């Protein structure tokens, strides 16, 4: 949905807003985005599961030119069938373009790498793009410790996907996007340094032997810090940002879009 050279911003609204508020904020973002010439395909919105369909239909009906993407914040590891309360990846198809998987706020609720891998395999099989979150939890860890931990998380997720017959080549071929989100940076107001994010990006690209792997940074990004994350080049480059708190106000979100060059 967005071309490879253009940064991708993902607005993760978490459980902050009621569905009606989500529709109202989506409309505000789209209206402001049009005024600020937001580049088509550069922004994806991740509303709650309850608001997702209403937000998606509003954006497609009234603001289609902006090509705003929609991501779910999670999905089930189950296939469609007797699984009360679950939302299979295949049921999101048509409403969502992507699914955020393995966010640290879900890992904190007991999700293992293996379960996240199974969810990832379901997304890949359904043809829906996985946005896989990985991140270290210790603010005092060294750069090499962070890289090692994130690579280990990636391997755990791959092992989980393999249990459902989804191998690494299939995962990489699915358009998987990784979001490096240090847990200590999320919601703290203290973003990681762009150098750390670049080191993690290099480690992941080396591990996967994929220089084209798409990697985002997330954790307390705002209009001031955003551009710094997109400055590194080569194997340490980042392809966009996953934004929580600052995505809950249209102005703050568009400020980030302007800082990274996808809006005026
Ligand atoms: P934050 O959240 O920008 O509020 O730190 C990011 C995220 O959790 O995805």
CSV table of N, CA and C in Angstrom, one decimal, residues 125-260:
chain,number,residue,atom,x,y,z
A,125,UNK,N,-1.0,-16.7,5.9
A,125,UNK,CA,-1.9,-17.6,5.1
A,125,UNK,C,-3.1,-16.8,4.6
A,126,UNK,N,-3.6,-15.9,5.4
A,126,UNK,CA,-4.8,-15.1,5.0
A,126,UNK,C,-4.4,-14.0,4.0
A,127,UNK,N,-3.1,-13.7,3.8
A,127,UNK,CA,-2.7,-12.7,2.8
A,127,UNK,C,-2.8,-11.3,3.4
A,128,UNK,N,-2.6,-11.2,4.7
A,128,UNK,CA,-2.7,-9.9,5.5
A,128,UNK,C,-1.4,-9.6,6.0
A,129,UNK,N,-0.9,-8.4,5.9
A,129,UNK,CA,0.5,-8.1,6.3
A,129,UNK,C,0.7,-8.0,7.8
A,130,UNK,N,1.7,-8.8,8.3
A,130,UNK,CA,2.0,-8.8,9.7
A,130,UNK,C,2.9,-7.6,10.0
A,131,UNK,N,2.6,-6.9,11.1
A,131,UNK,CA,3.5,-5.9,11.7
A,131,UNK,C,4.0,-6.5,13.0
A,132,UNK,N,5.2,-7.0,13.0
A,132,UNK,CA,5.6,-7.7,14.2
A,132,UNK,C,6.4,-6.9,15.1
A,133,UNK,N,6.0,-6.7,16.4
A,133,UNK,CA,6.7,-5.9,17.3
A,133,UNK,C,7.7,-6.8,18.1
A,134,UNK,N,8.9,-6.2,18.2
A,134,UNK,CA,10.0,-6.9,19.0
A,134,UNK,C,10.6,-5.8,19.8
A,135,UNK,N,11.1,-6.1,21.0
A,135,UNK,CA,11.7,-5.0,21.8
A,135,UNK,C,12.3,-5.5,23.1
A,136,UNK,N,13.4,-4.9,23.5
A,136,UNK,CA,14.0,-5.3,24.8
A,136,UNK,C,13.4,-4.5,25.9
A,137,UNK,N,13.5,-5.0,27.2
A,137,UNK,CA,12.8,-4.4,28.3
A,137,UNK,C,13.7,-3.7,29.3
A,138,UNK,N,15.0,-3.8,29.1
A,138,UNK,CA,15.9,-3.3,30.2
A,138,UNK,C,16.6,-2.0,29.7
A,139,UNK,N,16.2,-0.9,30.3
A,139,UNK,CA,16.8,0.4,29.9
A,139,UNK,C,18.3,0.5,30.0
A,140,UNK,N,18.9,-0.4,30.9
A,140,UNK,CA,20.3,-0.4,31.1
A,140,UNK,C,21.1,-1.3,30.2
A,141,UNK,N,20.4,-2.1,29.4
A,141,UNK,CA,21.1,-3.1,28.5
A,141,UNK,C,22.0,-2.4,27.6
A,142,UNK,N,23.1,-3.1,27.2
A,142,UNK,CA,24.0,-2.5,26.2
A,142,UNK,C,23.4,-2.7,24.8
A,143,UNK,N,24.0,-2.0,23.8
A,143,UNK,CA,23.5,-2.1,22.5
A,143,UNK,C,23.6,-3.5,22.0
A,144,UNK,N,24.7,-4.2,22.3
A,144,UNK,CA,24.8,-5.6,21.8
A,144,UNK,C,23.8,-6.5,22.5
A,145,UNK,N,23.5,-6.3,23.8
A,145,UNK,CA,22.5,-7.1,24.5
A,145,UNK,C,21.1,-6.9,23.8
A,146,UNK,N,20.8,-5.6,23.5
A,146,UNK,CA,19.5,-5.4,22.9
A,146,UNK,C,19.4,-6.1,21.6
A,147,UNK,N,20.5,-6.0,20.7
A,147,UNK,CA,20.4,-6.7,19.4
A,147,UNK,C,20.2,-8.2,19.6
A,148,UNK,N,21.0,-8.7,20.5
A,148,UNK,CA,20.9,-10.2,20.7
A,148,UNK,C,19.5,-10.6,21.2
A,149,UNK,N,18.9,-9.8,22.0
A,149,UNK,CA,17.6,-10.1,22.5
A,149,UNK,C,16.5,-10.0,21.5
A,150,UNK,N,16.6,-9.0,20.6
A,150,UNK,CA,15.6,-8.8,19.6
A,150,UNK,C,15.7,-9.9,18.5
A,151,UNK,N,17.0,-10.3,18.2
A,151,UNK,CA,17.2,-11.4,17.3
A,151,UNK,C,16.6,-12.7,17.9
A,152,UNK,N,16.8,-12.9,19.2
A,152,UNK,CA,16.2,-14.1,19.8
A,152,UNK,C,14.7,-14.1,19.8
A,153,UNK,N,14.1,-12.9,20.0
A,153,UNK,CA,12.6,-12.9,19.9
A,153,UNK,C,12.2,-13.2,18.5
A,154,UNK,N,12.9,-12.7,17.5
A,154,UNK,CA,12.5,-13.0,16.1
A,154,UNK,C,12.6,-14.5,15.8
A,155,UNK,N,13.7,-15.2,16.3
A,155,UNK,CA,13.8,-16.6,16.1
A,155,UNK,C,12.6,-17.4,16.8
A,156,UNK,N,12.2,-16.9,18.0
A,156,UNK,CA,11.1,-17.6,18.7
A,156,UNK,C,9.8,-17.5,17.9
A,157,UNK,N,9.6,-16.3,17.3
A,157,UNK,CA,8.4,-16.1,16.5
A,157,UNK,C,8.5,-17.0,15.3
A,158,UNK,N,9.6,-17.1,14.7
A,158,UNK,CA,9.7,-17.9,13.5
A,158,UNK,C,9.5,-19.4,13.8
A,159,UNK,N,10.0,-19.8,15.0
A,159,UNK,CA,9.8,-21.2,15.4
A,159,UNK,C,8.3,-21.4,15.6
A,160,UNK,N,7.5,-20.5,16.2
A,160,UNK,CA,6.1,-20.6,16.3
A,160,UNK,C,5.4,-20.7,15.0
A,161,UNK,N,5.8,-19.9,14.0
A,161,UNK,CA,5.2,-19.9,12.7
A,161,UNK,C,5.5,-21.2,12.0
A,162,UNK,N,6.7,-21.8,12.3
A,162,UNK,CA,7.0,-23.1,11.6
A,162,UNK,C,6.1,-24.2,12.1
A,163,UNK,N,5.6,-24.1,13.3
A,163,UNK,CA,4.7,-25.2,13.8
A,163,UNK,C,3.5,-25.2,12.9
A,164,UNK,N,3.1,-24.2,12.2
A,164,UNK,CA,2.0,-24.2,11.4
A,164,UNK,C,2.4,-24.3,9.9
A,165,UNK,N,3.7,-24.7,9.7
A,165,UNK,CA,4.1,-24.9,8.3
A,165,UNK,C,4.6,-23.7,7.6
A,166,UNK,N,4.7,-22.6,8.3
A,166,UNK,CA,5.1,-21.3,7.6
A,166,UNK,C,6.6,-21.1,7.8
A,167,UNK,N,7.4,-21.3,6.8
A,167,UNK,CA,8.8,-21.2,7.0
A,167,UNK,C,9.3,-19.7,6.8
A,168,UNK,N,10.6,-19.5,7.1
A,168,UNK,CA,11.2,-18.2,7.1
A,168,UNK,C,11.1,-17.5,5.7
A,169,UNK,N,11.3,-18.3,4.7
A,169,UNK,CA,11.2,-17.6,3.3
A,169,UNK,C,9.7,-17.1,3.1
A,170,UNK,N,8.8,-17.9,3.6
A,170,UNK,CA,7.4,-17.5,3.4
A,170,UNK,C,7.1,-16.2,4.2
A,171,UNK,N,7.6,-16.2,5.5
A,171,UNK,CA,7.4,-15.1,6.3
A,171,UNK,C,8.0,-13.8,5.6
A,172,UNK,N,9.3,-14.0,5.2
A,172,UNK,CA,9.9,-12.8,4.6
A,172,UNK,C,9.3,-12.4,3.3
A,173,UNK,N,8.7,-13.3,2.6
A,173,UNK,CA,8.0,-13.0,1.3
A,173,UNK,C,6.6,-12.4,1.5
A,174,UNK,N,6.2,-12.4,2.8
A,174,UNK,CA,4.8,-11.9,3.0
A,174,UNK,C,4.7,-10.4,3.1
A,175,UNK,N,5.9,-9.8,3.1
A,175,UNK,CA,5.8,-8.3,3.3
A,175,UNK,C,5.8,-8.0,4.8
A,176,UNK,N,6.3,-8.9,5.6
A,176,UNK,CA,6.3,-8.7,7.1
A,176,UNK,C,7.1,-7.4,7.4
A,177,UNK,N,6.6,-6.6,8.3
A,177,UNK,CA,7.3,-5.4,8.7
A,177,UNK,C,7.6,-5.6,10.2
A,178,UNK,N,8.8,-5.3,10.6
A,178,UNK,CA,9.1,-5.4,12.0
A,178,UNK,C,9.1,-4.0,12.7
A,179,UNK,N,8.5,-3.9,13.9
A,179,UNK,CA,8.5,-2.7,14.6
A,179,UNK,C,9.4,-2.9,15.8
A,180,UNK,N,10.6,-2.2,15.9
A,180,UNK,CA,11.4,-2.3,17.0
A,180,UNK,C,10.9,-1.3,18.1
A,181,UNK,N,10.4,-1.9,19.2
A,181,UNK,CA,9.8,-1.0,20.2
A,181,UNK,C,10.4,-1.4,21.5
A,182,UNK,N,11.4,-0.7,22.0
A,182,UNK,CA,12.0,-1.0,23.3
A,182,UNK,C,10.9,-0.7,24.4
A,183,UNK,N,10.7,-1.7,25.2
A,183,UNK,CA,9.5,-1.6,26.2
A,183,UNK,C,9.7,-0.4,27.1
A,184,UNK,N,10.9,-0.1,27.4
A,184,UNK,CA,11.1,1.0,28.4
A,184,UNK,C,10.8,2.3,27.7
A,185,UNK,N,10.8,2.4,26.4
A,185,UNK,CA,10.5,3.7,25.7
A,185,UNK,C,9.0,3.9,25.5
A,186,UNK,N,8.2,2.8,25.5
A,186,UNK,CA,6.8,3.0,25.2
A,186,UNK,C,6.1,3.7,26.3
A,187,UNK,N,5.4,4.8,25.9
A,187,UNK,CA,4.6,5.6,26.8
A,187,UNK,C,5.4,6.3,27.9
A,188,UNK,N,6.7,6.3,27.8
A,188,UNK,CA,7.5,6.9,28.8
A,188,UNK,C,7.9,8.4,28.6
A,189,UNK,N,7.7,8.8,27.3
A,189,UNK,CA,8.2,10.2,27.0
A,189,UNK,C,9.7,10.2,26.7
A,190,UNK,N,10.4,9.0,26.8
A,190,UNK,CA,11.8,8.9,26.6
A,190,UNK,C,12.0,8.0,25.4
A,191,UNK,N,12.2,8.5,24.2
A,191,UNK,CA,12.4,7.6,23.0
A,191,UNK,C,13.8,7.1,23.1
A,192,UNK,N,14.1,5.9,22.5
A,192,UNK,CA,15.4,5.4,22.4
A,192,UNK,C,16.3,6.3,21.5
A,193,UNK,N,17.6,6.0,21.4
A,193,UNK,CA,18.4,6.9,20.5
A,193,UNK,C,18.3,6.3,19.1
A,194,UNK,N,18.3,7.1,18.1
A,194,UNK,CA,18.3,6.6,16.7
A,194,UNK,C,19.4,5.6,16.5
A,195,UNK,N,20.6,5.8,17.2
A,195,UNK,CA,21.7,4.9,17.0
A,195,UNK,C,21.4,3.5,17.5
A,196,UNK,N,20.7,3.4,18.6
A,196,UNK,CA,20.3,2.0,19.1
A,196,UNK,C,19.3,1.4,18.1
A,197,UNK,N,18.3,2.2,17.6
A,197,UNK,CA,17.4,1.6,16.6
A,197,UNK,C,18.1,1.2,15.4
A,198,UNK,N,19.1,2.0,14.9
A,198,UNK,CA,19.8,1.6,13.7
A,198,UNK,C,20.6,0.3,13.9
A,199,UNK,N,21.2,0.2,15.1
A,199,UNK,CA,22.0,-1.1,15.4
A,199,UNK,C,21.1,-2.3,15.4
A,200,UNK,N,19.9,-2.1,16.0
A,200,UNK,CA,18.9,-3.3,16.0
A,200,UNK,C,18.5,-3.6,14.5
A,201,UNK,N,18.3,-2.5,13.7
A,201,UNK,CA,17.9,-2.8,12.3
A,201,UNK,C,19.0,-3.5,11.6
A,202,UNK,N,20.2,-3.2,11.8
A,202,UNK,CA,21.4,-3.9,11.2
A,202,UNK,C,21.4,-5.3,11.6
A,203,UNK,N,21.2,-5.5,12.9
A,203,UNK,CA,21.2,-6.9,13.4
A,203,UNK,C,20.1,-7.8,12.8
A,204,UNK,N,19.0,-7.2,12.7
A,204,UNK,CA,17.8,-8.0,12.1
A,204,UNK,C,18.1,-8.2,10.6
A,205,UNK,N,18.6,-7.2,9.9
A,205,UNK,CA,18.9,-7.5,8.4
A,205,UNK,C,20.0,-8.5,8.2
A,206,UNK,N,21.0,-8.5,9.1
A,206,UNK,CA,22.0,-9.4,9.0
A,206,UNK,C,21.5,-10.8,9.3
A,207,UNK,N,20.7,-11.0,10.4
A,207,UNK,CA,20.1,-12.2,10.8
A,207,UNK,C,19.2,-12.8,9.6
A,208,UNK,N,18.5,-12.0,8.9
A,208,UNK,CA,17.5,-12.5,7.9
A,208,UNK,C,18.2,-12.5,6.5
A,209,UNK,N,19.4,-12.0,6.4
A,209,UNK,CA,20.0,-11.8,5.1
A,209,UNK,C,19.1,-11.1,4.1
A,210,UNK,N,18.3,-10.2,4.7
A,210,UNK,CA,17.4,-9.4,3.8
A,210,UNK,C,17.6,-7.9,4.0
A,211,UNK,N,18.3,-7.3,3.0
A,211,UNK,CA,18.6,-5.9,3.2
A,211,UNK,C,17.3,-5.1,2.9
A,212,UNK,N,16.3,-5.7,2.3
A,212,UNK,CA,15.0,-5.0,2.1
A,212,UNK,C,14.0,-5.2,3.2
A,213,UNK,N,14.3,-5.9,4.3
A,213,UNK,CA,13.4,-6.1,5.4
A,213,UNK,C,12.9,-4.7,5.9
A,214,UNK,N,11.6,-4.5,6.0
A,214,UNK,CA,11.1,-3.2,6.4
A,214,UNK,C,11.0,-3.2,8.0
A,215,UNK,N,11.6,-2.2,8.5
A,215,UNK,CA,11.7,-2.0,10.0
A,215,UNK,C,11.3,-0.6,10.4
A,216,UNK,N,10.4,-0.6,11.4
A,216,UNK,CA,10.0,0.7,11.9
A,216,UNK,C,10.5,0.8,13.4
A,217,UNK,N,10.5,2.0,13.9
A,217,UNK,CA,10.8,2.3,15.3
A,217,UNK,C,9.5,2.7,16.0
A,218,UNK,N,9.3,2.3,17.2
A,218,UNK,CA,8.2,2.8,18.0
A,218,UNK,C,8.6,3.0,19.5
A,219,UNK,N,8.0,4.0,20.2
A,219,UNK,CA,8.3,4.2,21.6
A,219,UNK,C,8.6,5.7,21.8
A,220,UNK,N,7.5,6.4,22.2
A,220,UNK,CA,7.6,7.8,22.6
A,220,UNK,C,8.0,8.7,21.4
A,221,UNK,N,7.6,8.4,20.2
A,221,UNK,CA,8.0,9.2,19.1
A,221,UNK,C,7.1,10.5,19.1
A,222,UNK,N,7.7,11.6,18.8
A,222,UNK,CA,6.9,12.9,18.6
A,222,UNK,C,7.5,13.7,17.5
A,223,UNK,N,6.9,14.9,17.3
A,223,UNK,CA,7.3,15.7,16.2
A,223,UNK,C,8.8,16.1,16.3
A,224,UNK,N,9.3,16.1,17.5
A,224,UNK,CA,10.7,16.5,17.6
A,224,UNK,C,11.7,15.4,17.3
A,225,UNK,N,11.3,14.2,17.8
A,225,UNK,CA,12.3,13.0,17.7
A,225,UNK,C,12.1,12.3,16.3
A,226,UNK,N,11.0,12.4,15.7
A,226,UNK,CA,10.6,11.6,14.5
A,226,UNK,C,11.7,11.5,13.4
A,227,UNK,N,12.2,12.7,13.0
A,227,UNK,CA,13.1,12.7,11.8
A,227,UNK,C,14.4,12.0,12.1
A,228,UNK,N,14.9,12.1,13.4
A,228,UNK,CA,16.1,11.5,13.7
A,228,UNK,C,16.2,10.0,13.4
A,229,UNK,N,15.0,9.3,13.6
A,229,UNK,CA,15.0,7.9,13.4
A,229,UNK,C,15.1,7.5,12.0
A,230,UNK,N,14.7,8.4,11.1
A,230,UNK,CA,14.8,8.1,9.7
A,230,UNK,C,16.0,8.5,9.0
A,231,UNK,N,17.0,9.1,9.8
A,231,UNK,CA,18.2,9.6,9.2
A,231,UNK,C,19.2,8.5,8.8
A,232,UNK,N,19.4,7.4,9.7
A,232,UNK,CA,20.4,6.4,9.3
A,232,UNK,C,20.2,5.9,7.9
A,233,UNK,N,21.2,5.5,7.2
A,233,UNK,CA,21.1,4.9,5.9
A,233,UNK,C,21.6,3.5,5.9
A,234,UNK,N,21.5,2.8,4.8
A,234,UNK,CA,22.0,1.5,4.6
A,234,UNK,C,21.3,0.5,5.4
A,235,UNK,N,22.0,-0.5,5.9
A,235,UNK,CA,21.4,-1.6,6.7
A,235,UNK,C,20.8,-1.2,8.0
A,236,UNK,N,21.2,0.0,8.5
A,236,UNK,CA,20.6,0.5,9.7
A,236,UNK,C,19.5,1.5,9.5
A,237,UNK,N,19.0,1.5,8.3
A,237,UNK,CA,17.9,2.5,8.0
A,237,UNK,C,16.6,2.0,8.6
A,238,UNK,N,15.7,2.9,8.9
A,238,UNK,CA,14.4,2.6,9.3
A,238,UNK,C,13.4,3.1,8.3
A,239,UNK,N,12.3,2.3,8.2
A,239,UNK,CA,11.3,2.6,7.1
A,239,UNK,C,10.1,3.3,7.6
A,240,UNK,N,10.1,3.7,8.9
A,240,UNK,CA,8.9,4.3,9.4
A,240,UNK,C,8.8,4.3,10.9
A,241,UNK,N,7.6,4.6,11.4
A,241,UNK,CA,7.4,4.8,12.9
A,241,UNK,C,6.1,4.2,13.3
A,242,UNK,N,6.1,3.6,14.5
A,242,UNK,CA,4.8,3.1,15.1
A,242,UNK,C,4.6,4.1,16.3
A,243,UNK,N,3.5,4.8,16.2
A,243,UNK,CA,3.2,5.9,17.1
A,243,UNK,C,2.0,5.7,18.0
A,244,UNK,N,2.2,5.8,19.3
A,244,UNK,CA,1.1,5.6,20.2
A,244,UNK,C,0.5,6.9,20.7
A,245,UNK,N,0.9,7.4,21.8
A,245,UNK,CA,0.3,8.6,22.4
A,245,UNK,C,0.2,9.8,21.4
A,246,UNK,N,1.2,10.1,20.7
A,246,UNK,CA,1.2,11.2,19.8
A,246,UNK,C,0.2,11.0,18.6
A,247,UNK,N,-0.3,9.8,18.4
A,247,UNK,CA,-1.3,9.6,17.3
A,247,UNK,C,-2.7,9.9,17.7
A,248,UNK,N,-2.9,10.3,19.0
A,248,UNK,CA,-4.3,10.5,19.5
A,248,UNK,C,-4.8,11.9,19.3
A,249,UNK,N,-3.9,12.7,18.7
A,249,UNK,CA,-4.4,14.1,18.3
A,249,UNK,C,-3.9,14.3,16.9
A,250,UNK,N,-4.9,14.7,16.0
A,250,UNK,CA,-4.6,14.9,14.6
A,250,UNK,C,-3.4,15.8,14.4
A,251,UNK,N,-3.4,16.9,15.1
A,251,UNK,CA,-2.3,17.9,14.9
A,251,UNK,C,-0.9,17.3,15.2
A,252,UNK,N,-0.8,16.6,16.4
A,252,UNK,CA,0.5,16.0,16.7
A,252,UNK,C,0.9,14.9,15.7
A,253,UNK,N,-0.1,14.2,15.2
A,253,UNK,CA,0.3,13.1,14.3
A,253,UNK,C,0.8,13.8,12.9
A,254,UNK,N,0.1,14.8,12.5
A,254,UNK,CA,0.5,15.5,11.3
A,254,UNK,C,1.8,16.2,11.4
A,255,UNK,N,2.1,16.6,12.7
A,255,UNK,CA,3.4,17.2,12.9
A,255,UNK,C,4.5,16.2,12.6
A,256,UNK,N,4.3,14.9,13.0
A,256,UNK,CA,5.3,13.9,12.8
A,256,UNK,C,5.4,13.6,11.3
A,257,UNK,N,4.2,13.6,10.6
A,257,UNK,CA,4.2,13.3,9.2
A,257,UNK,C,5.0,14.4,8.5
A,258,UNK,N,4.9,15.7,8.9
A,258,UNK,CA,5.6,16.8,8.3
A,258,UNK,C,7.1,16.6,8.6
A,259,UNK,N,7.4,16.2,9.8
A,259,UNK,CA,8.9,16.0,10.2
A,259,UNK,C,9.6,15.0,9.4
A,260,UNK,N,8.8,13.9,9.0
A,260,UNK,CA,9.5,12.9,8.2
A,260,UNK,C,9.2,13.0,6.7
